[in-house]
Coordinates of C-alpha atoms and ligand atoms in Angstrom, one line a residue:
M1449 CA -69.1 127.9 -82.8
D1450 CA -67.2 126.9 -79.2
L1451 CA -66.1 129.7 -76.9
F1452 CA -62.3 128.1 -77.3
A1453 CA -62.8 129.1 -81.7
E1454 CA -64.9 132.0 -81.3
L1455 CA -61.8 133.6 -78.9
A1456 CA -59.0 132.6 -81.5
A1457 CA -61.7 134.2 -84.3
A1458 CA -60.8 136.9 -81.9
V1459 CA -57.1 137.4 -81.1
G1460 CA -55.8 134.6 -83.0
A1461 CA -55.4 131.1 -82.2
E1462 CA -51.9 131.5 -81.0
H1463 CA -53.3 134.2 -78.7
V1464 CA -55.4 131.2 -77.0
L1465 CA -53.4 130.0 -74.3
T1466 CA -54.5 126.3 -72.9
E1467 CA -51.9 124.7 -72.5
P1468 CA -51.2 124.1 -68.5
D1469 CA -47.8 125.1 -68.6
L1470 CA -48.2 128.4 -70.4
L1471 CA -51.3 128.8 -68.3
A1472 CA -49.3 128.3 -65.0
G1473 CA -47.7 131.6 -64.8
Y1474 CA -50.9 133.3 -64.7
E1475 CA -52.8 131.4 -62.9
S1476 CA -50.8 132.2 -59.1
D1477 CA -50.7 135.9 -58.0
W1478 CA -46.9 137.3 -57.2
T1479 CA -47.6 136.6 -53.1
G1480 CA -48.3 132.7 -53.9
R1481 CA -51.0 133.2 -51.6
F1482 CA -53.7 133.2 -54.3
T1483 CA -53.8 130.8 -57.1
G1484 CA -56.8 129.3 -59.5
R1485 CA -57.4 127.4 -62.1
A1486 CA -57.9 129.6 -65.6
L1487 CA -60.3 128.1 -68.5
A1488 CA -57.9 130.0 -71.2
V1489 CA -55.9 133.2 -71.4
V1490 CA -56.7 134.8 -73.9
R1491 CA -54.1 138.1 -75.0
P1492 CA -55.5 140.4 -77.6
A1493 CA -54.2 142.8 -78.8
D1494 CA -56.3 146.1 -79.4
R1495 CA -60.6 147.4 -78.0
D1496 CA -62.0 145.9 -80.8
E1497 CA -60.5 142.5 -79.9
V1498 CA -61.0 143.3 -75.9
A1499 CA -64.6 143.7 -77.5
A1500 CA -64.5 140.9 -79.4
V1501 CA -63.6 138.6 -76.1
L1502 CA -65.6 140.1 -74.4
R1503 CA -69.1 139.6 -76.2
A1504 CA -68.1 136.0 -77.1
C1505 CA -67.0 135.2 -72.8
A1506 CA -70.8 136.9 -72.7
A1507 CA -72.5 134.9 -74.8
E1508 CA -71.1 132.1 -72.6
G1509 CA -71.8 133.5 -69.3
V1510 CA -68.4 132.5 -68.5
G1511 CA -66.8 134.6 -66.2
V1512 CA -62.9 137.7 -67.3
V1513 CA -61.0 138.5 -64.8
P1514 CA -58.5 141.2 -66.8
Q1515 CA -55.0 140.7 -66.1
G1516 CA -52.6 143.1 -66.1
G1517 CA -48.1 142.8 -64.7
N1518 CA -50.1 140.5 -62.6
T1519 CA -48.6 142.3 -59.0
G1520 CA -51.8 143.2 -57.3
L1521 CA -51.1 142.0 -54.0
V1522 CA -55.0 141.3 -53.1
G1523 CA -55.8 138.1 -55.2
G1524 CA -58.1 140.2 -57.5
G1525 CA -56.1 139.5 -61.6
V1526 CA -56.0 135.8 -61.1
P1527 CA -58.9 133.4 -61.5
R1528 CA -60.7 131.8 -58.8
G1529 CA -61.3 128.3 -61.2
G1530 CA -63.0 128.3 -64.6
E1531 CA -62.4 131.9 -66.0
V1532 CA -60.9 133.4 -69.1
V1533 CA -58.0 135.4 -68.5
L1534 CA -57.5 138.5 -70.3
S1535 CA -54.1 139.7 -70.3
T1536 CA -53.5 142.7 -71.4
A1537 CA -49.7 142.3 -72.2
R1538 CA -50.4 143.1 -76.1
L1539 CA -52.2 146.9 -75.1
T1540 CA -48.5 149.0 -75.1
A1541 CA -49.2 151.3 -77.5
L1542 CA -47.6 154.1 -76.3
G1543 CA -48.5 158.0 -77.8
E1544 CA -46.2 160.4 -78.4
V1545 CA -45.8 163.3 -75.0
D1546 CA -47.9 166.2 -75.5
R1547 CA -45.5 169.3 -74.1
V1548 CA -48.7 171.8 -74.3
S1549 CA -51.0 169.3 -71.9
G1550 CA -48.5 167.6 -70.4
Q1551 CA -49.8 164.8 -71.0
V1552 CA -49.4 161.1 -72.9
T1553 CA -51.8 158.7 -73.8
A1554 CA -51.2 154.9 -72.8
G1555 CA -52.3 151.4 -73.7
A1556 CA -53.7 149.9 -70.4
G1557 CA -50.8 146.7 -71.0
V1558 CA -47.8 149.7 -70.7
R1559 CA -45.7 148.9 -67.8
L1560 CA -45.0 151.6 -65.5
A1561 CA -41.1 151.4 -66.0
D1562 CA -41.7 152.3 -69.6
L1563 CA -44.4 155.3 -69.0
R1564 CA -41.8 156.8 -67.1
A1565 CA -39.1 156.9 -68.9
H1566 CA -40.6 157.3 -72.1
A1567 CA -41.8 160.9 -70.2
A1568 CA -38.2 161.3 -69.1
A1569 CA -37.0 161.3 -72.3
T1570 CA -39.2 164.6 -72.5
G1571 CA -38.6 166.0 -69.3
L1572 CA -40.9 164.9 -67.5
D1573 CA -41.6 162.0 -65.2
F1574 CA -45.1 160.3 -64.1
G1575 CA -46.3 160.7 -60.6
V1576 CA -47.1 157.6 -58.9
D1577 CA -44.1 155.2 -58.5
I1578 CA -44.3 151.9 -57.1
A1579 CA -41.6 149.2 -56.2
A1580 CA -43.5 147.2 -58.5
R1581 CA -43.0 149.5 -61.8
D1582 CA -40.5 147.1 -63.9
S1583 CA -44.4 144.5 -64.2
A1584 CA -46.9 146.2 -63.4
T1585 CA -49.0 148.2 -66.1
V1586 CA -50.5 151.2 -66.4
G1587 CA -54.2 149.4 -66.6
G1588 CA -54.2 147.2 -63.1
M1589 CA -52.6 151.0 -62.1
V1590 CA -55.8 152.6 -62.8
A1591 CA -57.9 149.6 -61.8
T1592 CA -56.3 149.6 -58.3
N1593 CA -55.7 153.1 -57.5
A1594 CA -52.7 152.5 -57.0
G1595 CA -50.4 154.6 -54.5
G1596 CA -46.7 154.1 -53.4
L1597 CA -43.9 156.2 -52.8
R1598 CA -44.4 159.8 -54.4
V1599 CA -48.8 160.1 -52.8
V1600 CA -48.0 163.0 -50.7
R1601 CA -46.7 165.0 -54.0
W1602 CA -48.6 164.0 -56.6
G1603 CA -51.3 162.4 -55.1
P1604 CA -52.6 158.9 -56.2
M1605 CA -53.5 157.6 -59.7
R1606 CA -56.8 158.3 -59.5
D1607 CA -55.1 162.4 -59.8
Q1608 CA -53.0 161.4 -62.7
V1609 CA -56.2 160.5 -65.1
V1610 CA -57.5 162.8 -67.7
G1611 CA -59.4 160.1 -69.6
V1612 CA -60.0 156.0 -70.2
E1613 CA -61.0 154.0 -73.1
A1614 CA -62.6 150.8 -72.2
V1615 CA -64.6 148.2 -72.7
L1616 CA -68.3 146.7 -71.6
S1617 CA -69.2 143.3 -70.9
D1618 CA -71.4 143.1 -74.0
G1619 CA -68.8 144.9 -76.0
R1620 CA -69.3 148.3 -76.2
V1621 CA -66.4 151.2 -75.9
V1622 CA -67.3 154.3 -73.5
G1623 CA -65.1 157.4 -72.5
S1624 CA -62.3 160.0 -74.1
L1625 CA -59.2 160.2 -74.6
S1626 CA -59.8 163.3 -75.5
G1627 CA -57.3 164.6 -72.4
L1628 CA -59.8 167.2 -71.7
E1629 CA -59.1 169.2 -68.5
K1630 CA -62.2 170.8 -67.8
D1631 CA -65.3 168.7 -68.6
S1632 CA -68.2 169.3 -66.3
T1633 CA -70.9 166.9 -68.3
G1634 CA -71.8 165.0 -65.7
Y1635 CA -70.5 161.9 -64.2
D1636 CA -67.0 161.1 -64.1
L1637 CA -66.9 158.0 -66.0
A1638 CA -62.9 158.1 -66.4
R1639 CA -62.3 158.3 -62.8
G1640 CA -65.3 155.8 -61.9
L1641 CA -63.7 153.6 -63.4
V1642 CA -60.1 154.2 -61.1
G1643 CA -60.0 151.8 -58.2
S1644 CA -63.0 149.5 -60.1
E1645 CA -60.3 146.3 -59.8
G1646 CA -62.0 144.6 -63.7
T1647 CA -65.6 145.1 -62.0
L1648 CA -67.0 147.0 -64.6
A1649 CA -65.2 147.1 -67.9
V1650 CA -61.9 146.3 -68.8
V1651 CA -59.5 149.2 -69.4
T1652 CA -57.9 149.2 -73.2
A1653 CA -56.1 153.1 -72.8
V1654 CA -55.7 156.1 -70.6
R1655 CA -55.3 159.7 -71.2
L1656 CA -52.7 160.5 -68.0
R1657 CA -51.3 163.5 -66.5
L1658 CA -47.7 164.0 -66.2
V1659 CA -45.4 166.4 -64.0
P1660 CA -41.9 168.1 -64.2
A1661 CA -39.3 166.0 -63.6
L1662 CA -37.4 166.6 -60.3
P1663 CA -33.4 165.4 -60.7
H1664 CA -32.6 167.2 -57.6
R1665 CA -33.1 165.4 -54.3
A1666 CA -31.6 165.3 -50.9
A1667 CA -33.0 162.3 -48.1
A1668 CA -32.6 162.0 -44.8
L1669 CA -33.3 159.2 -42.1
L1670 CA -34.9 160.3 -38.7
G1671 CA -34.9 157.8 -35.4
L1672 CA -37.4 159.0 -33.4
P1673 CA -39.1 157.4 -29.5
S1674 CA -42.7 157.1 -30.6
T1675 CA -45.2 156.7 -33.6
A1676 CA -46.9 160.1 -32.5
A1677 CA -43.0 161.5 -32.6
A1678 CA -42.8 160.5 -35.9
V1679 CA -46.7 162.1 -37.1
A1680 CA -45.0 165.7 -35.6
A1681 CA -42.3 165.2 -37.7
V1682 CA -44.5 165.2 -40.4
G1683 CA -46.0 167.6 -40.3
A1684 CA -42.6 169.7 -39.4
L1685 CA -41.5 168.2 -42.3
R1686 CA -44.4 169.0 -45.0
G1687 CA -43.6 171.6 -47.6
P1688 CA -44.0 172.3 -51.3
L1689 CA -40.4 169.9 -51.5
L1690 CA -41.7 166.8 -49.5
S1691 CA -41.8 164.0 -52.0
A1692 CA -41.6 160.7 -50.0
V1693 CA -42.4 159.8 -46.1
E1694 CA -41.7 156.6 -45.2
V1695 CA -42.3 154.6 -41.4
C1696 CA -40.4 151.9 -40.3
Y1697 CA -39.8 150.1 -36.8
A1698 CA -36.8 149.0 -34.8
D1699 CA -37.7 145.1 -35.4
G1700 CA -38.2 145.5 -39.6
V1701 CA -35.0 147.3 -39.5
A1702 CA -33.3 144.5 -37.7
L1703 CA -35.2 141.8 -40.0
V1704 CA -33.3 143.8 -42.9
R1705 CA -30.5 144.1 -42.0
E1706 CA -30.3 140.8 -40.7
H1707 CA -31.3 140.0 -44.8
R1708 CA -29.3 142.2 -46.6
G1709 CA -26.3 142.4 -43.9
L1710 CA -26.2 145.7 -43.7
P1711 CA -24.8 147.8 -41.1
A1712 CA -26.9 150.2 -38.2
P1713 CA -28.4 152.8 -39.9
L1714 CA -27.9 155.3 -37.1
P1715 CA -25.1 155.5 -34.3
R1716 CA -27.8 155.7 -32.1
D1717 CA -31.0 152.6 -31.9
C1718 CA -34.0 154.1 -32.1
P1719 CA -38.2 152.8 -32.0
V1720 CA -39.2 154.0 -34.9
Y1721 CA -37.6 155.1 -38.6
L1722 CA -38.1 157.9 -40.8
L1723 CA -37.3 158.3 -44.2
V1724 CA -38.2 161.3 -45.6
E1725 CA -37.2 163.0 -49.3
Y1726 CA -36.8 166.6 -51.0
A1727 CA -37.1 166.8 -54.5
G1728 CA -36.9 169.8 -56.3
E1729 CA -35.5 171.6 -59.3
H1730 CA -32.3 173.0 -57.6
D1731 CA -30.5 171.6 -54.4
P1732 CA -32.9 171.0 -51.8
T1733 CA -30.6 170.1 -49.2
D1734 CA -31.1 173.5 -47.2
E1735 CA -34.3 173.5 -46.8
L1736 CA -34.3 169.7 -45.8
G1737 CA -32.2 170.8 -43.5
A1738 CA -33.7 173.4 -41.7
A1739 CA -37.1 171.4 -41.6
L1740 CA -35.1 168.9 -39.9
A1741 CA -34.1 172.2 -37.4
A1742 CA -37.6 172.1 -36.5
V1743 CA -38.1 168.4 -36.1
P1744 CA -39.4 167.8 -32.4
D1745 CA -37.8 164.3 -30.3
L1746 CA -35.2 163.3 -33.0
V1747 CA -32.8 161.1 -31.3
D1748 CA -30.5 161.1 -34.3
T1749 CA -30.4 161.3 -38.4
A1750 CA -28.7 161.2 -40.8
L1751 CA -28.9 163.5 -44.3
A1752 CA -28.2 162.0 -47.6
V1753 CA -27.5 164.6 -50.5
D1754 CA -25.6 162.3 -53.2
G1755 CA -27.4 159.3 -55.0
T1756 CA -24.9 156.7 -53.3
A1757 CA -25.7 157.8 -49.9
R1758 CA -29.4 158.0 -50.5
R1759 CA -29.5 154.7 -52.0
R1760 CA -28.0 153.5 -49.0
L1761 CA -31.1 155.4 -46.4
W1762 CA -33.3 153.8 -49.2
A1763 CA -32.0 150.2 -48.6
Y1764 CA -33.3 150.4 -44.9
R1765 CA -36.7 150.8 -46.2
E1766 CA -37.3 149.1 -49.5
G1767 CA -35.8 146.0 -48.2
H1768 CA -38.6 145.2 -46.3
T1769 CA -40.8 143.2 -48.5
E1770 CA -38.3 140.8 -49.7
A1771 CA -37.0 140.6 -45.8
V1772 CA -40.5 139.6 -44.8
N1773 CA -41.1 136.9 -47.9
A1774 CA -37.9 135.0 -47.0
L1775 CA -39.7 134.4 -43.4
G1776 CA -42.3 132.9 -45.3
V1777 CA -45.4 133.7 -47.3
P1778 CA -47.5 136.9 -45.1
V1779 CA -50.5 137.9 -44.2
K1780 CA -50.3 141.0 -46.1
L1781 CA -52.8 144.0 -45.2
D1782 CA -52.8 147.1 -46.7
V1783 CA -54.7 149.7 -45.0
A1784 CA -55.0 153.6 -43.9
V1785 CA -55.8 155.5 -40.9
P1786 CA -56.5 159.3 -40.4
P1787 CA -52.9 160.2 -39.5
A1788 CA -53.8 161.5 -36.5
R1789 CA -54.8 158.1 -35.1
A1790 CA -51.7 156.8 -36.6
A1791 CA -49.8 156.4 -33.2
V1792 CA -53.1 154.9 -31.6
F1793 CA -53.7 152.2 -34.2
E1794 CA -50.6 151.5 -34.2
T1795 CA -50.2 150.4 -30.4
A1796 CA -53.8 148.7 -31.3
V1797 CA -52.6 146.8 -34.2
R1798 CA -50.1 145.1 -32.0
A1799 CA -52.2 143.6 -29.5
A1800 CA -54.8 142.6 -32.3
V1801 CA -52.6 140.3 -33.7
S1802 CA -51.0 138.7 -31.1
A1803 CA -54.0 138.1 -29.5
A1804 CA -55.5 136.8 -33.0
A1805 CA -52.1 135.1 -33.4
P1806 CA -49.6 134.4 -30.1
G1807 CA -46.1 133.4 -31.5
A1808 CA -46.8 135.2 -35.4
R1809 CA -44.1 137.7 -36.3
L1810 CA -45.7 141.0 -37.3
V1811 CA -43.5 143.5 -39.1
L1812 CA -45.0 147.0 -39.4
F1813 CA -44.0 150.2 -42.6
G1814 CA -45.8 152.6 -44.6
H1815 CA -46.1 155.7 -45.9
L1816 CA -47.0 157.9 -42.9
A1817 CA -48.0 161.1 -44.6
E1818 CA -51.4 159.2 -45.9
G1819 CA -51.6 156.8 -42.1
N1820 CA -51.1 153.7 -45.0
F1821 CA -49.7 151.3 -43.1
H1822 CA -48.8 147.5 -44.4
V1823 CA -49.3 145.2 -42.4
N1824 CA -47.2 141.9 -42.5
V1825 CA -47.9 138.9 -40.4
V1826 CA -45.8 135.4 -41.2
G1827 CA -46.5 132.6 -39.0
A1828 CA -50.2 133.2 -38.3
P1829 CA -51.8 129.8 -38.4
D1830 CA -55.1 131.5 -39.2
E1831 CA -55.2 134.1 -41.3
R1832 CA -58.7 134.8 -41.4
A1833 CA -58.2 135.2 -37.6
V1834 CA -55.6 137.9 -38.0
S1835 CA -57.1 139.7 -40.8
D1836 CA -60.3 140.0 -39.2
A1837 CA -58.6 141.7 -36.2
V1838 CA -56.6 143.9 -37.8
L1839 CA -59.0 145.0 -40.3
R1840 CA -61.4 145.8 -37.1
A1841 CA -58.9 147.8 -35.6
V1842 CA -58.6 150.3 -38.9
A1843 CA -62.1 150.6 -38.9
A1844 CA -62.0 151.6 -34.8
E1845 CA -60.0 154.5 -36.1
G1846 CA -62.4 155.7 -38.9
G1847 CA -60.2 154.6 -41.5
S1848 CA -59.7 152.1 -44.9
I1849 CA -59.7 148.6 -45.0
S1850 CA -57.5 149.1 -48.5
A1851 CA -55.3 152.0 -48.9
E1852 CA -53.8 151.5 -52.3
H1853 CA -54.0 148.1 -53.1
G1854 CA -57.8 147.6 -53.9
V1855 CA -60.4 144.7 -52.2
G1856 CA -59.5 141.8 -54.5
V1857 CA -61.0 139.1 -53.2
A1858 CA -58.8 139.0 -50.2
K1859 CA -61.0 141.9 -48.3
A1860 CA -63.9 141.2 -50.2
P1861 CA -66.1 139.5 -47.0
W1862 CA -65.4 142.6 -45.1
L1863 CA -65.9 145.3 -47.1
H1864 CA -69.1 146.2 -44.4
L1865 CA -66.5 147.3 -41.7
T1866 CA -66.1 150.5 -44.1
R1867 CA -69.2 151.1 -46.0
T1868 CA -72.9 151.1 -45.0
A1869 CA -75.4 148.3 -46.1
A1870 CA -76.8 152.2 -48.1
E1871 CA -73.2 151.7 -49.8
R1872 CA -72.4 148.7 -50.8
D1873 CA -75.9 148.4 -52.2
L1874 CA -74.8 151.6 -54.8
Y1875 CA -71.6 149.5 -55.5
A1876 CA -73.9 146.3 -56.2
A1877 CA -76.4 148.7 -58.3
V1878 CA -73.7 150.1 -60.4
K1879 CA -71.9 146.9 -61.0
R1880 CA -75.2 145.9 -62.3
A1881 CA -75.7 148.9 -64.5
W1882 CA -71.7 148.2 -65.7
D1883 CA -72.1 144.6 -66.4
P1884 CA -75.2 143.2 -66.6
S1885 CA -74.5 139.8 -67.1
G1886 CA -72.2 139.8 -64.6
I1887 CA -68.7 138.1 -66.2
L1888 CA -66.3 140.6 -64.5
N1889 CA -64.2 139.9 -62.3
P1890 CA -66.4 138.1 -60.1
G1891 CA -65.9 137.6 -56.5
V1892 CA -63.9 140.7 -56.2
L1893 CA -64.7 143.9 -54.3
I1894 CA -68.1 143.1 -54.1
P1895 CA -68.3 139.3 -52.4
R1896 CA -70.4 136.7 -54.0
Ligands
LIG984 C1 -43.1 144.0 -54.8 C2 -44.3 145.3 -55.0 C3 -44.7 146.2 -54.8 C4 -45.7 146.8 -54.6 N1 -45.9 148.0 -53.7 C5 -46.7 148.8 -54.3 C6 -47.1 150.5 -53.8 O1 -46.1 151.2 -53.6 N2 -48.3 150.7 -54.2 C7 -49.1 150.0 -54.2 O2 -50.6 150.7 -54.8 N3 -49.0 149.0 -55.1 C8 -48.0 148.4 -54.8 N4 -48.1 147.0 -55.4 C9 -49.3 146.3 -55.5 C10 -49.2 145.8 -57.5 O3 -48.1 147.2 -57.9 C11 -50.5 147.4 -57.7 O4 -51.7 146.6 -57.4 C12 -50.7 147.5 -59.6 O5 -51.8 148.5 -59.4 C13 -50.9 146.7 -59.8 O6 -50.5 146.6 -61.6 P1 -50.4 144.9 -62.3 O7 -51.0 145.7 -63.6 O8 -49.6 144.5 -61.9 O9 -52.3 144.3 -62.4 P2 -52.8 143.0 -61.5 O10 -52.0 142.1 -61.0 O11 -52.7 142.7 -63.1 O12 -54.6 143.4 -61.4 C14 -55.0 144.3 -60.6 C15 -56.7 144.0 -60.6 O13 -56.6 145.3 -61.5 C16 -57.2 144.8 -62.5 N5 -56.5 145.3 -63.9 C17 -55.7 144.8 -64.4 N6 -55.7 145.2 -66.1 C18 -56.9 145.9 -66.2 C19 -57.6 146.5 -67.1 N7 -56.7 147.0 -68.5 N8 -58.6 146.5 -67.5 C20 -59.6 146.9 -66.0 N9 -59.2 145.8 -65.1 C21 -57.7 145.5 -64.9 C22 -57.4 143.2 -62.8 O14 -58.7 142.2 -62.8 C23 -57.2 142.7 -60.8 O15 -58.6 143.1 -60.1 C24 -46.7 146.8 -55.1 C25 -46.9 145.1 -55.4 C26 -45.3 144.0 -55.1 C27 -45.6 142.8 -56.0

């Protein structure tokens, strides 16, 4: 039997796509930066079908690219050329919320927005939220250790995962969905798969921790003189109610205003803006007001207590991605430095980009509590030179070349900047142990 016949036998012929028109949506990423031809797209409906697909591909030595919502930003979820794309679009089983443990089991293809709505129906919420929530899937978020807006409150995806079920490239199933909060029997395979970017196994279902829904919110936009002042402000604002701390800069805010036709966010223009949100089971406005009074060097501020006013403030931060994309396809680099080094890094990265790509436009924004900057460069003639300059600036400050998007193919050549030779040897050994045939996401995370 040839591979196509085996795949059809595994998942049904109607779920093996080979027509170019049908493949197109799976072959390019959200940014348009990464694209490649797929041999086929297969859409298994359950764990056993995933196992059959992997066995068939391993027997033929054909690469497999797991793909969830295809919102990844580092090229890890689209084919490079000639692989089978294994779409999790049909792995959408969503179990009942277990109120006793505060957990739920979700299929890898469940979208974040659906998970959150499911939890909300029982008065709970999911701790991670990202702007791609309508498409991003639980499996993709586990694979990339997604972070987003609320890491300061609930941690990244790694902190939400209690158990994982996954299929190895030889078709064997590993992991557990029993939801044990306490389990000290050796290696933590579930969390080992968090951040593995589809290189070790295909995640088919996840046991997730839920968090209390926090219906009351208050937000403030702070105008500050510098990144150093913004970092000091985070220290003053930190507390049990803090749910988001987003940083952006005057040039980015001007771009968003132009793109969306918005008025100035504050009466006085400021070099740096910090958007802060407090959330709780009771109205947190008083606590936020008291924390703001303790922020040093505050130039200007706007407080938003109702939903409309909050959305008005958030528009300046959330509009950044679309406003940048409207300028052209950006080089997007998601990085982190220790927050104490954020101010030094901001200066260094501006100098690095103007040296590597004079005339290109740099827009910075991010999640300041984690020192997580999204570095967007539009109009760089040499993408590689810009990436190299930015990632070296990150490494010089003791940072990470990927804060929350993963390494993918985009950053694999720079892994050596923040992982030692001994660590890279271990990465390769772990990869060989989980995926001896080497068919899972070749070229992602570990350079070929
Ligand atoms: C507008 C926008 C905003 C975003 N904001 C954020 C943000 O704030 N924070 C953040 O962290 N990310 C953000 N992202 C990036 C992206 O949404 C995340 O990386 C997300 O986790 C990807 O999920 P996905 O289902 O789309 O995965 P995909 O893009 O389909 O895949 C991503 C990676 O995971 C692997 N993978 C997918 N499913 C599985 C599986 N079942 N088993 C094994 N491997 C798998 C793929 O092979 C690939 O390497 C944003 C993206 C967009 C477009």
